[in-house]
Amino acid sequence: MKEMTAKEVEALINEVKLLNIIDVREVDEVAEGKIPGAINIPLGLVEFRMHELDKSKEYIIVCRSGGRSARATQFLEDQGHKVINMQGGMLSWEGKIE
């Protein structure tokens, strides 16, 4: 499983890289703040919404601490998606939130 730190993701955003970020936290968690541009797909819905993801694109998967995103990353990788787990999740995030 490919992984990235929150600092690495923030650096890419600051370089104005177009990133595809999926936040797998629950709706109420995301309401408290998320990485700008991140799409919320709660972990329990990933299996049912993965058809919305383009297999030609790479996605960075985020959660609160890195556990749920690791599970989502492994699942999506097993389905043929290009995914990267953000280590430490939003607890490690020091960048902008929306």
GROMACS .gro file of C-alpha atoms in nm:
model
   98
    1MET     CA    1   0.000   0.000   0.000
    2LYS     CA    2   0.134   0.341  -0.098
    3GLU     CA    3   0.135   0.600   0.177
    4MET     CA    4   0.203   0.972   0.212
    5THR     CA    5   0.237   1.197   0.513
    6ALA     CA    6   0.001   1.488   0.572
    7LYS     CA    7   0.299   1.722   0.515
    8GLU     CA    8   0.364   1.566   0.172
    9VAL     CA    9  -0.003   1.608   0.073
   10GLU     CA   10   0.000   1.969   0.196
   11ALA     CA   11   0.318   2.037  -0.005
   12LEU     CA   12   0.151   1.907  -0.322
   13ILE     CA   13  -0.154   2.126  -0.259
   14ASN     CA   14   0.075   2.427  -0.205
   15GLU     CA   15   0.241   2.351  -0.540
   16VAL     CA   16  -0.110   2.384  -0.688
   17LYS     CA   17  -0.116   2.019  -0.790
   18LEU     CA   18  -0.463   1.895  -0.879
   19LEU     CA   19  -0.525   1.619  -0.625
   20ASN     CA   20  -0.815   1.379  -0.593
   21ILE     CA   21  -0.878   1.345  -0.220
   22ILE     CA   22  -1.140   1.113  -0.071
   23ASP     CA   23  -1.229   1.166   0.295
   24VAL     CA   24  -1.376   0.843   0.438
   25ARG     CA   25  -1.484   0.991   0.772
   26GLU     CA   26  -1.850   1.010   0.870
   27VAL     CA   27  -2.054   1.312   0.758
   28ASP     CA   28  -2.059   1.468   1.108
   29GLU     CA   29  -1.677   1.444   1.132
   30VAL     CA   30  -1.632   1.607   0.791
   31ALA     CA   31  -1.871   1.888   0.894
   32GLU     CA   32  -1.607   1.995   1.149
   33GLY     CA   33  -1.359   2.057   0.864
   34LYS     CA   34  -1.194   1.883   0.573
   35ILE     CA   35  -0.909   1.932   0.330
   36PRO     CA   36  -1.025   2.183   0.064
   37GLY     CA   37  -1.165   1.999  -0.238
   38ALA     CA   38  -1.187   1.661  -0.065
   39ILE     CA   39  -1.489   1.447  -0.151
   40ASN     CA   40  -1.664   1.274   0.139
   41ILE     CA   41  -1.742   0.905   0.091
   42PRO     CA   42  -1.787   0.747   0.437
   43LEU     CA   43  -1.598   0.419   0.475
   44GLY     CA   44  -1.921   0.218   0.492
   45LEU     CA   45  -2.025   0.352   0.151
   46VAL     CA   46  -1.694   0.311  -0.036
   47GLU     CA   47  -1.791  -0.030  -0.174
   48PHE     CA   48  -2.121   0.110  -0.307
   49ARG     CA   49  -1.978   0.434  -0.449
   50MET     CA   50  -1.647   0.314  -0.594
   51HIS     CA   51  -1.808   0.319  -0.941
   52GLU     CA   52  -1.791   0.701  -0.910
   53LEU     CA   53  -1.409   0.683  -0.907
   54ASP     CA   54  -1.208   0.693  -1.229
   55LYS     CA   55  -0.958   0.405  -1.239
   56SER     CA   56  -0.724   0.617  -1.452
   57LYS     CA   57  -0.685   0.873  -1.169
   58GLU     CA   58  -0.491   0.848  -0.845
   59TYR     CA   59  -0.674   0.918  -0.518
   60ILE     CA   60  -0.544   1.015  -0.175
   61ILE     CA   61  -0.755   0.857   0.099
   62VAL     CA   62  -0.798   1.044   0.430
   63CYS     CA   63  -0.972   0.975   0.763
   64ARG     CA   64  -0.930   1.091   1.123
   65SER     CA   65  -0.615   0.900   1.221
   66GLY     CA   66  -0.520   0.678   0.926
   67GLY     CA   67  -0.692   0.350   1.018
   68ARG     CA   68  -1.013   0.376   0.818
   69SER     CA   69  -0.829   0.528   0.525
   70ALA     CA   70  -0.584   0.235   0.528
   71ARG     CA   71  -0.879  -0.008   0.508
   72ALA     CA   72  -1.038   0.193   0.226
   73THR     CA   73  -0.704   0.218   0.045
   74GLN     CA   74  -0.649  -0.158   0.064
   75PHE     CA   75  -1.005  -0.231  -0.053
   76LEU     CA   76  -0.987   0.012  -0.348
   77GLU     CA   77  -0.639  -0.111  -0.442
   78ASP     CA   78  -0.775  -0.468  -0.450
   79GLN     CA   79  -1.045  -0.342  -0.691
   80GLY     CA   80  -0.784  -0.199  -0.929
   81HIS     CA   81  -0.785   0.167  -0.821
   82LYS     CA   82  -0.472   0.380  -0.782
   83VAL     CA   83  -0.483   0.496  -0.420
   84ILE     CA   84  -0.254   0.639  -0.153
   85ASN     CA   85  -0.324   0.636   0.221
   86MET     CA   86  -0.253   0.963   0.406
   87GLN     CA   87  -0.074   0.855   0.724
   88GLY     CA   88  -0.197   1.003   1.051
   89GLY     CA   89  -0.518   1.134   0.896
   90MET     CA   90  -0.670   1.468   0.988
   91LEU     CA   91  -0.504   1.451   1.331
   92SER     CA   92  -0.175   1.511   1.144
   93TRP     CA   93  -0.315   1.772   0.905
   94GLU     CA   94  -0.183   2.125   0.963
   95GLY     CA   95  -0.293   2.278   0.632
   96LYS     CA   96  -0.606   2.470   0.540
   97ILE     CA   97  -0.948   2.325   0.612
   98GLU     CA   98  -1.289   2.413   0.474
   0.00000   0.00000   0.00000
